[in-house]
Amino acid sequence: MQALTNRAKEVSREPMTFMERLYLPNIVKGMAITFSHIFKKQPTIQYPEQKREFSPVFRGLHVLNRDAEGRENCTACGLCAVACPAEAITMEAAERMPGEEHLYREEKYAAKYEINMLRCIFCGLCEEACPKDAIYLSETFAPANFTRKGFIYGKNDLLIPNKNTAPEEYAAARGAARV
Ligand code: SF4
Ligand code: SF4
């Protein structure tokens, strides 16, 4: 308590002028600013009916990409996980078996691929690091959730639909994507 008292400092304040004590000029000035905004274009939008234009550099929810033949691009090389500063990505690699060539582009694929959206800072370094064009950040938000577990996105949440087997879902996903 003693130490606090020693640090106490007196702040001198200029006495208020007559005009300041009247308050009215400042009230009029404040109201003038308020009224001047009535005639300006309103910056508010009626979300979610109305959507705001995204900046070209906006980075949203991740998408795991497929190649032109609908095969998964990701080879589970782990470069995205290494590049991730938030340690948000985990994966498990698996070997492609004979007969699975139509599913996976390379001999190795990600049997499990998870991103913890609570950790992610949407920096885009995973996208930069990927040598296979297998991951990119779209223009969609991660929707709200009630549990922490709900923010861990697995491969099923991230993988873009196959354009050959689910063309409508694929088109919808591409519509929300920045590629
Ligand atoms: S956007 Fe950044 S923080 Fe999020 S998963 Fe990718 S590298 Fe990690
Ligand atoms: S998304 Fe790209 S960088 Fe990450 S494991 Fe798959 S291929 Fe490698």
PDB file of C-alpha atoms and ligand atoms in Angstrom:
ATOM      1  CA  MET A   1       0.000   0.000   0.000  1.00  0.00           C
ATOM      2  CA  GLN A   2       2.897   2.248   0.884  1.00  0.00           C
ATOM      3  CA  ALA A   3       4.482   1.662  -2.512  1.00  0.00           C
ATOM      4  CA  LEU A   4       1.272   2.619  -4.275  1.00  0.00           C
ATOM      5  CA  THR A   5       1.017   5.838  -2.307  1.00  0.00           C
ATOM      6  CA  ASN A   6       4.576   6.742  -3.291  1.00  0.00           C
ATOM      7  CA  ARG A   7       3.727   6.299  -6.939  1.00  0.00           C
ATOM      8  CA  ALA A   8       0.566   8.404  -6.784  1.00  0.00           C
ATOM      9  CA  LYS A   9       0.754  11.366  -9.102  1.00  0.00           C
ATOM     10  CA  GLU A  10      -1.340  14.476  -9.145  1.00  0.00           C
ATOM     11  CA  VAL A  11      -2.675  15.367 -12.574  1.00  0.00           C
ATOM     12  CA  SER A  12      -3.472  19.026 -12.975  1.00  0.00           C
ATOM     13  CA  ARG A  13      -6.397  19.917 -15.217  1.00  0.00           C
ATOM     14  CA  GLU A  14      -7.120  23.229 -16.838  1.00  0.00           C
ATOM     15  CA  PRO A  15     -10.375  24.733 -15.555  1.00  0.00           C
ATOM     16  CA  MET A  16     -13.241  24.532 -18.077  1.00  0.00           C
ATOM     17  CA  THR A  17     -14.002  27.628 -20.097  1.00  0.00           C
ATOM     18  CA  PHE A  18     -17.444  29.223 -20.094  1.00  0.00           C
ATOM     19  CA  MET A  19     -18.278  27.684 -23.481  1.00  0.00           C
ATOM     20  CA  GLU A  20     -17.198  24.239 -22.306  1.00  0.00           C
ATOM     21  CA  ARG A  21     -19.344  24.575 -19.226  1.00  0.00           C
ATOM     22  CA  LEU A  22     -22.328  25.418 -21.438  1.00  0.00           C
ATOM     23  CA  TYR A  23     -22.021  21.987 -23.218  1.00  0.00           C
ATOM     24  CA  LEU A  24     -24.434  23.201 -25.897  1.00  0.00           C
ATOM     25  CA  PRO A  25     -21.879  23.964 -28.642  1.00  0.00           C
ATOM     26  CA  ASN A  26     -20.429  20.455 -28.317  1.00  0.00           C
ATOM     27  CA  ILE A  27     -23.896  18.900 -28.331  1.00  0.00           C
ATOM     28  CA  VAL A  28     -24.719  20.807 -31.530  1.00  0.00           C
ATOM     29  CA  LYS A  29     -21.392  19.735 -33.044  1.00  0.00           C
ATOM     30  CA  GLY A  30     -22.076  16.078 -32.168  1.00  0.00           C
ATOM     31  CA  MET A  31     -25.615  16.202 -33.556  1.00  0.00           C
ATOM     32  CA  ALA A  32     -24.334  17.793 -36.779  1.00  0.00           C
ATOM     33  CA  ILE A  33     -21.958  14.837 -37.251  1.00  0.00           C
ATOM     34  CA  THR A  34     -24.790  12.384 -36.525  1.00  0.00           C
ATOM     35  CA  PHE A  35     -27.173  14.042 -39.001  1.00  0.00           C
ATOM     36  CA  SER A  36     -24.508  14.284 -41.685  1.00  0.00           C
ATOM     37  CA  HIS A  37     -24.378  10.434 -41.664  1.00  0.00           C
ATOM     38  CA  ILE A  38     -28.112  10.144 -42.386  1.00  0.00           C
ATOM     39  CA  PHE A  39     -27.540  11.128 -46.005  1.00  0.00           C
ATOM     40  CA  LYS A  40     -24.491   8.952 -46.546  1.00  0.00           C
ATOM     41  CA  LYS A  41     -24.588   5.449 -48.034  1.00  0.00           C
ATOM     42  CA  GLN A  42     -25.248   3.029 -45.171  1.00  0.00           C
ATOM     43  CA  PRO A  43     -22.314   0.701 -44.508  1.00  0.00           C
ATOM     44  CA  THR A  44     -24.463  -1.912 -42.760  1.00  0.00           C
ATOM     45  CA  ILE A  45     -25.664  -4.940 -44.694  1.00  0.00           C
ATOM     46  CA  GLN A  46     -28.553  -7.317 -43.984  1.00  0.00           C
ATOM     47  CA  TYR A  47     -26.493 -10.427 -43.290  1.00  0.00           C
ATOM     48  CA  PRO A  48     -27.070 -13.331 -43.957  1.00  0.00           C
ATOM     49  CA  GLU A  49     -29.519 -12.387 -46.759  1.00  0.00           C
ATOM     50  CA  GLN A  50     -26.974  -9.927 -48.107  1.00  0.00           C
ATOM     51  CA  LYS A  51     -23.354 -10.995 -48.367  1.00  0.00           C
ATOM     52  CA  ARG A  52     -20.368  -8.713 -48.368  1.00  0.00           C
ATOM     53  CA  GLU A  53     -17.864  -8.849 -51.236  1.00  0.00           C
ATOM     54  CA  PHE A  54     -14.708 -10.570 -50.102  1.00  0.00           C
ATOM     55  CA  SER A  55     -11.310  -9.042 -50.521  1.00  0.00           C
ATOM     56  CA  PRO A  56      -9.287 -10.865 -53.198  1.00  0.00           C
ATOM     57  CA  VAL A  57      -6.854 -11.898 -50.459  1.00  0.00           C
ATOM     58  CA  PHE A  58      -9.512 -13.250 -48.064  1.00  0.00           C
ATOM     59  CA  ARG A  59      -8.667 -16.687 -46.689  1.00  0.00           C
ATOM     60  CA  GLY A  60     -11.504 -18.854 -45.381  1.00  0.00           C
ATOM     61  CA  LEU A  61     -12.225 -22.491 -44.815  1.00  0.00           C
ATOM     62  CA  HIS A  62      -9.825 -25.041 -46.298  1.00  0.00           C
ATOM     63  CA  VAL A  63     -10.696 -27.318 -49.169  1.00  0.00           C
ATOM     64  CA  LEU A  64      -8.875 -30.523 -50.063  1.00  0.00           C
ATOM     65  CA  ASN A  65      -8.675 -30.605 -53.822  1.00  0.00           C
ATOM     66  CA  ARG A  66      -9.068 -33.340 -56.404  1.00  0.00           C
ATOM     67  CA  ASP A  67      -7.504 -33.642 -59.840  1.00  0.00           C
ATOM     68  CA  ALA A  68      -9.422 -33.479 -63.134  1.00  0.00           C
ATOM     69  CA  GLU A  69     -10.251 -37.168 -62.872  1.00  0.00           C
ATOM     70  CA  GLY A  70     -11.747 -36.763 -59.411  1.00  0.00           C
ATOM     71  CA  ARG A  71      -8.848 -38.376 -57.528  1.00  0.00           C
ATOM     72  CA  GLU A  72      -7.581 -36.990 -54.244  1.00  0.00           C
ATOM     73  CA  ASN A  73      -4.541 -34.819 -54.804  1.00  0.00           C
ATOM     74  CA  CYS A  74      -3.120 -35.066 -51.293  1.00  0.00           C
ATOM     75  CA  THR A  75      -0.210 -37.463 -50.928  1.00  0.00           C
ATOM     76  CA  ALA A  76       0.104 -37.034 -47.156  1.00  0.00           C
ATOM     77  CA  CYS A  77       3.620 -35.643 -47.551  1.00  0.00           C
ATOM     78  CA  GLY A  78       3.133 -33.567 -44.398  1.00  0.00           C
ATOM     79  CA  LEU A  79       4.603 -30.325 -45.766  1.00  0.00           C
ATOM     80  CA  CYS A  80       1.456 -28.383 -44.887  1.00  0.00           C
ATOM     81  CA  ALA A  81       1.613 -29.638 -41.291  1.00  0.00           C
ATOM     82  CA  VAL A  82       5.276 -28.665 -41.032  1.00  0.00           C
ATOM     83  CA  ALA A  83       4.576 -25.203 -42.463  1.00  0.00           C
ATOM     84  CA  CYS A  84       1.603 -24.601 -40.171  1.00  0.00           C
ATOM     85  CA  PRO A  85       2.652 -22.167 -37.424  1.00  0.00           C
ATOM     86  CA  ALA A  86      -0.379 -23.058 -35.321  1.00  0.00           C
ATOM     87  CA  GLU A  87       0.210 -26.830 -35.442  1.00  0.00           C
ATOM     88  CA  ALA A  88      -3.399 -27.177 -36.512  1.00  0.00           C
ATOM     89  CA  ILE A  89      -2.971 -29.984 -39.065  1.00  0.00           C
ATOM     90  CA  THR A  90      -2.675 -33.685 -38.318  1.00  0.00           C
ATOM     91  CA  MET A  91      -2.720 -36.554 -40.780  1.00  0.00           C
ATOM     92  CA  GLU A  92      -2.071 -40.224 -41.224  1.00  0.00           C
ATOM     93  CA  ALA A  93      -0.630 -41.565 -44.428  1.00  0.00           C
ATOM     94  CA  ALA A  94      -1.709 -44.786 -46.086  1.00  0.00           C
ATOM     95  CA  GLU A  95      -0.510 -46.730 -49.083  1.00  0.00           C
ATOM     96  CA  ARG A  96      -2.672 -46.894 -52.182  1.00  0.00           C
ATOM     97  CA  MET A  97      -3.709 -50.456 -52.936  1.00  0.00           C
ATOM     98  CA  PRO A  98      -4.100 -51.984 -56.410  1.00  0.00           C
ATOM     99  CA  GLY A  99      -7.517 -51.058 -57.736  1.00  0.00           C
ATOM    100  CA  GLU A 100      -7.559 -47.701 -55.902  1.00  0.00           C
ATOM    101  CA  GLU A 101      -5.904 -45.757 -58.716  1.00  0.00           C
ATOM    102  CA  HIS A 102      -9.221 -44.078 -59.513  1.00  0.00           C
ATOM    103  CA  LEU A 103      -9.408 -42.733 -55.923  1.00  0.00           C
ATOM    104  CA  TYR A 104      -5.918 -41.441 -55.188  1.00  0.00           C
ATOM    105  CA  ARG A 105      -3.527 -39.723 -57.537  1.00  0.00           C
ATOM    106  CA  GLU A 106      -0.279 -41.022 -56.033  1.00  0.00           C
ATOM    107  CA  GLU A 107       0.914 -44.181 -54.295  1.00  0.00           C
ATOM    108  CA  LYS A 108       0.376 -42.553 -50.900  1.00  0.00           C
ATOM    109  CA  TYR A 109      -2.680 -40.705 -49.652  1.00  0.00           C
ATOM    110  CA  ALA A 110      -4.039 -39.196 -46.438  1.00  0.00           C
ATOM    111  CA  ALA A 111      -6.185 -41.797 -44.695  1.00  0.00           C
ATOM    112  CA  LYS A 112      -6.839 -39.179 -42.031  1.00  0.00           C
ATOM    113  CA  TYR A 113      -6.530 -35.430 -42.472  1.00  0.00           C
ATOM    114  CA  GLU A 114      -7.685 -33.039 -39.760  1.00  0.00           C
ATOM    115  CA  ILE A 115      -7.518 -29.315 -39.201  1.00  0.00           C
ATOM    116  CA  ASN A 116      -8.333 -27.799 -35.847  1.00  0.00           C
ATOM    117  CA  MET A 117     -10.123 -24.582 -36.794  1.00  0.00           C
ATOM    118  CA  LEU A 118      -9.782 -23.212 -33.287  1.00  0.00           C
ATOM    119  CA  ARG A 119      -6.029 -23.277 -33.691  1.00  0.00           C
ATOM    120  CA  CYS A 120      -5.933 -22.167 -37.317  1.00  0.00           C
ATOM    121  CA  ILE A 121      -5.061 -18.535 -37.944  1.00  0.00           C
ATOM    122  CA  PHE A 122      -5.956 -18.719 -41.652  1.00  0.00           C
ATOM    123  CA  CYS A 123      -2.488 -17.618 -42.667  1.00  0.00           C
ATOM    124  CA  GLY A 124      -2.526 -19.720 -45.857  1.00  0.00           C
ATOM    125  CA  LEU A 125       0.946 -21.175 -45.327  1.00  0.00           C
ATOM    126  CA  CYS A 126      -0.421 -24.710 -45.794  1.00  0.00           C
ATOM    127  CA  GLU A 127      -1.648 -23.696 -49.247  1.00  0.00           C
ATOM    128  CA  GLU A 128       1.725 -22.154 -50.052  1.00  0.00           C
ATOM    129  CA  ALA A 129       3.639 -25.213 -48.879  1.00  0.00           C
ATOM    130  CA  CYS A 130       1.615 -27.833 -50.751  1.00  0.00           C
ATOM    131  CA  PRO A 131       3.487 -29.150 -53.810  1.00  0.00           C
ATOM    132  CA  LYS A 132       0.424 -30.992 -55.142  1.00  0.00           C
ATOM    133  CA  ASP A 133      -2.155 -28.183 -55.303  1.00  0.00           C
ATOM    134  CA  ALA A 134      -4.075 -30.315 -52.829  1.00  0.00           C
ATOM    135  CA  ILE A 135      -5.213 -27.690 -50.349  1.00  0.00           C
ATOM    136  CA  TYR A 136      -6.486 -24.165 -50.722  1.00  0.00           C
ATOM    137  CA  LEU A 137      -8.391 -21.679 -48.624  1.00  0.00           C
ATOM    138  CA  SER A 138     -11.875 -20.866 -49.885  1.00  0.00           C
ATOM    139  CA  GLU A 139     -14.213 -17.916 -49.378  1.00  0.00           C
ATOM    140  CA  THR A 140     -16.434 -19.654 -46.849  1.00  0.00           C
ATOM    141  CA  PHE A 141     -16.417 -19.253 -43.096  1.00  0.00           C
ATOM    142  CA  ALA A 142     -16.141 -22.073 -40.615  1.00  0.00           C
ATOM    143  CA  PRO A 143     -19.717 -22.170 -39.255  1.00  0.00           C
ATOM    144  CA  ALA A 144     -20.380 -21.654 -35.556  1.00  0.00           C
ATOM    145  CA  ASN A 145     -20.449 -24.676 -33.310  1.00  0.00           C
ATOM    146  CA  PHE A 146     -21.278 -25.515 -29.721  1.00  0.00           C
ATOM    147  CA  THR A 147     -18.398 -27.847 -28.968  1.00  0.00           C
ATOM    148  CA  ARG A 148     -14.646 -27.707 -29.381  1.00  0.00           C
ATOM    149  CA  LYS A 149     -14.756 -31.056 -31.136  1.00  0.00           C
ATOM    150  CA  GLY A 150     -17.092 -29.547 -33.722  1.00  0.00           C
ATOM    151  CA  PHE A 151     -14.270 -27.295 -34.879  1.00  0.00           C
ATOM    152  CA  ILE A 152     -12.000 -30.185 -35.760  1.00  0.00           C
ATOM    153  CA  TYR A 153     -12.597 -30.675 -39.456  1.00  0.00           C
ATOM    154  CA  GLY A 154     -11.877 -34.107 -40.830  1.00  0.00           C
ATOM    155  CA  LYS A 155     -11.212 -35.214 -44.356  1.00  0.00           C
ATOM    156  CA  ASN A 156     -14.922 -35.669 -45.060  1.00  0.00           C
ATOM    157  CA  ASP A 157     -15.560 -32.022 -44.164  1.00  0.00           C
ATOM    158  CA  LEU A 158     -12.622 -30.724 -46.170  1.00  0.00           C
ATOM    159  CA  LEU A 159     -12.563 -32.823 -49.313  1.00  0.00           C
ATOM    160  CA  ILE A 160     -14.233 -31.167 -52.289  1.00  0.00           C
ATOM    161  CA  PRO A 161     -17.006 -33.340 -53.828  1.00  0.00           C
ATOM    162  CA  ASN A 162     -16.058 -35.461 -56.786  1.00  0.00           C
ATOM    163  CA  LYS A 163     -17.143 -33.606 -59.929  1.00  0.00           C
ATOM    164  CA  ASN A 164     -17.700 -36.872 -61.802  1.00  0.00           C
ATOM    165  CA  THR A 165     -19.936 -38.542 -59.230  1.00  0.00           C
ATOM    166  CA  ALA A 166     -21.486 -35.470 -57.542  1.00  0.00           C
ATOM    167  CA  PRO A 167     -21.424 -32.652 -60.119  1.00  0.00           C
ATOM    168  CA  GLU A 168     -23.971 -30.425 -58.350  1.00  0.00           C
ATOM    169  CA  GLU A 169     -22.237 -30.571 -54.977  1.00  0.00           C
ATOM    170  CA  TYR A 170     -18.936 -29.988 -56.746  1.00  0.00           C
ATOM    171  CA  ALA A 171     -20.278 -26.905 -58.556  1.00  0.00           C
ATOM    172  CA  ALA A 172     -21.682 -25.515 -55.291  1.00  0.00           C
ATOM    173  CA  ALA A 173     -18.366 -26.060 -53.539  1.00  0.00           C
ATOM    174  CA  ARG A 174     -16.454 -24.447 -56.401  1.00  0.00           C
ATOM    175  CA  GLY A 175     -18.866 -21.512 -56.327  1.00  0.00           C
ATOM    176  CA  ALA A 176     -17.816 -20.774 -52.773  1.00  0.00           C
ATOM    177  CA  ALA A 177     -14.171 -21.315 -53.508  1.00  0.00           C
ATOM    178  CA  ARG A 178     -11.397 -18.985 -54.564  1.00  0.00           C
ATOM    179  CA  VAL A 179      -9.219 -21.036 -56.883  1.00  0.00           C
TER     180      VAL A 179
HETATM  181  S1  SF4 B   1      -4.101 -21.582 -42.676  1.00  0.00           S
HETATM  182 FE1  SF4 B   1      -2.186 -21.381 -41.479  1.00  0.00          FE
HETATM  183  S2  SF4 B   1      -2.771 -21.861 -39.409  1.00  0.00           S
HETATM  184 FE2  SF4 B   1      -4.444 -22.592 -40.692  1.00  0.00          FE
HETATM  185  S3  SF4 B   1      -3.969 -24.744 -41.086  1.00  0.00           S
HETATM  186 FE3  SF4 B   1      -3.068 -23.564 -42.770  1.00  0.00          FE
HETATM  187  S4  SF4 B   1      -0.952 -23.130 -42.148  1.00  0.00           S
HETATM  188 FE4  SF4 B   1      -2.101 -23.770 -40.315  1.00  0.00          FE
HETATM  189  S1  SF4 B   2      -2.216 -31.090 -48.475  1.00  0.00           S
HETATM  190 FE1  SF4 B   2      -0.393 -30.923 -49.791  1.00  0.00          FE
HETATM  191  S2  SF4 B   2       1.293 -30.466 -48.391  1.00  0.00           S
HETATM  192 FE2  SF4 B   2      -0.394 -31.246 -47.144  1.00  0.00          FE
HETATM  193  S3  SF4 B   2       0.021 -33.417 -46.959  1.00  0.00           S
HETATM  194 FE3  SF4 B   2      -1.356 -33.144 -48.705  1.00  0.00          FE
HETATM  195  S4  SF4 B   2       0.011 -33.008 -50.478  1.00  0.00           S
HETATM  196 FE4  SF4 B   2       1.287 -32.674 -48.667  1.00  0.00          FE
END
